[in-house]
Amino acid sequence: METSDDESLVTSPCRHCHLSSTVDVITQGQTCPGGEVTCSGDGEEVASRAQSHCVDHTTCTLCCGSHDGTHGPIRRSDEDQGAELCLRDDVILTDRISPNMDMEGSKVNRCHQQEGGGHCGGRATGGTDLYLDEPFSQVTSDSDTQEGDLTSDPPVFSDDDAFTELLQLGELNHPAPASATTTHHRHSLQEHSRRPGIIEYFSSRKQRSISQSVPGWKLFGKVPPKQSPSKQARIIQQQSAEISQSSLSSPDFQEFEARQVSGRNSPTHHAAGQQSRRKVEFEPLSTTGLILEDRPPNLPAKSAEETQRHRQQYKEMVAGAKRRELKEAQRKQQQLKERVRQEEEIANAMLVWNQNILPQWDTMRSSRRAQDLWWVGLPPSVRGRVWSHAIGNELNITAELYDIFLCRAKEKWGSVGTAQTADGASADGESSLDLITRDVSRTFPSLCVFQKGGPYHDLLKSILGAYTCYRPDVGYVQGMSSMAAMLILNMDEVEAFVTFSNLMNRPCQLAFCRGDHQLMFRYFRAFQVFFEETLPRLFAHFQSSGLTPDLYLMDWILSLYTKPLPLDVACRVWDVFFRDGEEFLFRTALGILRLHQDVLLHMDLISIAQFLSRLPDEELLSDRLFSCISASVMLSGNRKWSQVLLEQTGC
Amino acid sequence: MAKQYDVLFRLLLLGDSGVGKTCLLCRFTDNEFHPSHISTIGVDFKMKTLVIDGIKVRIQIWDTAGQERYQTITKQYYRRAQGIFLVYDITSERSFQHIMKWASDVDEYAPEKVRKILVGNKSDEVDKRQVATEQGIKLAKAYGMDFFETSAFTNHNITETFTRLAEQVLAANKKDLDLLRMSVNDEINLAALEEEEGLCDSAAGDQGKGCWC
């Protein structure tokens, strides 16, 4: 951070041309610490600048004098700003290098202040006035405070733009606007949280300086070209642009704007305003400003070392906060970009599905393109059609058939109401219908569409009821409601029934829904083979904790992942399940375990079981899970899932 | 992964689908009530640590699916349990009648020492009551169980029920527990010397696990 700060400051050419006060100061201070300071601080360029300060004092004043002649008070006030900035820079450097500078510092500042006052009455010396005790530290702390303050307001850009505007304004109308400019700049200095902002300001001034004060520029501009710093600056500018984009509307920003407005206006109105007013104006807005303030005069002052240490610590804190903020802003930006990109992708994918794949389903379904598009998730608008195409209808269920079973179910429901209590321990089929009624209302409760009175309540009940009449040998199994609900969310009634019936007819689903113990355990054992192969450490941990796959797989398979995963992620699992078949369900399980492996390795049985029954919904879960899934290849030796599953029969 | 408990119990919730097992559990562990839980598939898990007689008891509660279809699966979990809740719904005569079936399954599959408690849930729904309190008391007596009428909705008797069963399990395992306490003390004394290595907790925890699982 330090480095970049310094570099960014180095890029500010303005200081080279309006250093009158700094230079004055240095001479008044009877020493030439600037040289020392800058030498160790920033390398060549600054060093040469500093030396020139010391040596070319007269030239400098001369140069400034010529400015005055040409541009009047505005220029002066600008210079003051420049000086102030420089002061500040120097302070930073001083801080690091010689604590003794404090003494000089106060002298420096006092004199600087005088000069500021002398140059133009409207100048915003309030800040310095307030902190006469130790103005040096104040200058630093002031801006630093603001940094702390504003770590979350990004809008430097606008600040600087506005400033530049004002600056131009100020040039047109003499003294009063000039002071406004100054004040404003004071603000932008305060808002120094944005170093890039300052840089911007500087770079905007660079041209001005060159064009308007050529001698000054040249005098102090005999420095080696600064390429890398400006590059750095550009990067920072970009970042700051991102930040300002991403959080322009933050409350901090509004506050900042309000402040800015007040900073803009009041000095204009009270151009030659009294000191007291200005004092109020520049009162530190944040209590954190007090941190670096010196002890009251009646108490012993901090030692120089202590002061320096405190400043250093404070700066580190501020730098840390800035880093965090920048990171956060970048992350948000990234997210936004990602979302836009995804939406575009979905729109494109939808076109391809609708125009190329779906019309020639049989030839296209196994094409590379379709398979790839399938993997990233189906666009919601074609999802239902692709699912029903993919599962087919080998049971040859028709709309008429559905109507027949639905009628039967409705009949039964009608009679259940009366028969239920009389014949308590009645047949399983009846209690199935009973269960359906109960379960429909608690299907995806968060969606509020399957609850009684919700738009899909009757629909879900119909499909499940019709299914139990169609397949009394399977009946209703808890878990089916969420599977049927998932279909209803993506297709119409008859299509959902057809797809549901065919889905339940898949061997894996049939085994689990029938509660076929033997078959289920065959699946579990086959899964264990791949589990051990792909995640040996976690497998061993599960084994030693006594966590058998039935404790989590049953839940996952029977709800087809609608229970453990958030709905959108579950949808994507379904997509590929319809592409790859039951194997993918177990591959997903491996993906989930891989994704959470590190956490799971440190849990005991019950925590794991609890964790796995409702997985945490995290950011980008879908993508992260799917990359874990693709990392879990279903190969044990050379054997594929189906082979391994077959082998389990013998056991 | 320090284990901050002395003993570990496994309790099982059994009963027909829809009697409110999951609601009871959520009320007990999280003090929350959601009228529409997703139906339990297979088995769900929760845990909570209670302090009984100064002993930190961590209870794992296995919340099983009520549907008959799942019983072939859930039966295999009975043998892992030290305590079992038999839950019925006071507004459902049928769920009460099924208690006998649940109880006989428990006799068949659960360890002999297992402690049971009878719970009549939804006691707030007075208007719909189909099972009188006396019936519950009578049945509990016949099986030698304690009996509570609870309401997850109003939070009536929830903690009492869970604590009672935990106490009973604790009492039933008193002998083991005394042994455990001694060994725990040993561990603690031992651990005091090796505290820096952080052996204390895990050693005690393993001890607790070793005894009862």
Coordinates of C-alpha atoms in Angstrom, one line a residue, chain A residues 53 121 154 203 482 541 593:
Chain A
H53 CA 13.2 22.4 -3.2
G121 CA -8.6 35.2 2.1
P154 CA -16.1 5.2 -3.8
S203 CA -3.4 14.2 -14.1
S482 CA -41.3 -33.4 -4.3
H541 CA -13.5 -41.3 8.0
L593 CA -19.0 -35.3 -0.7

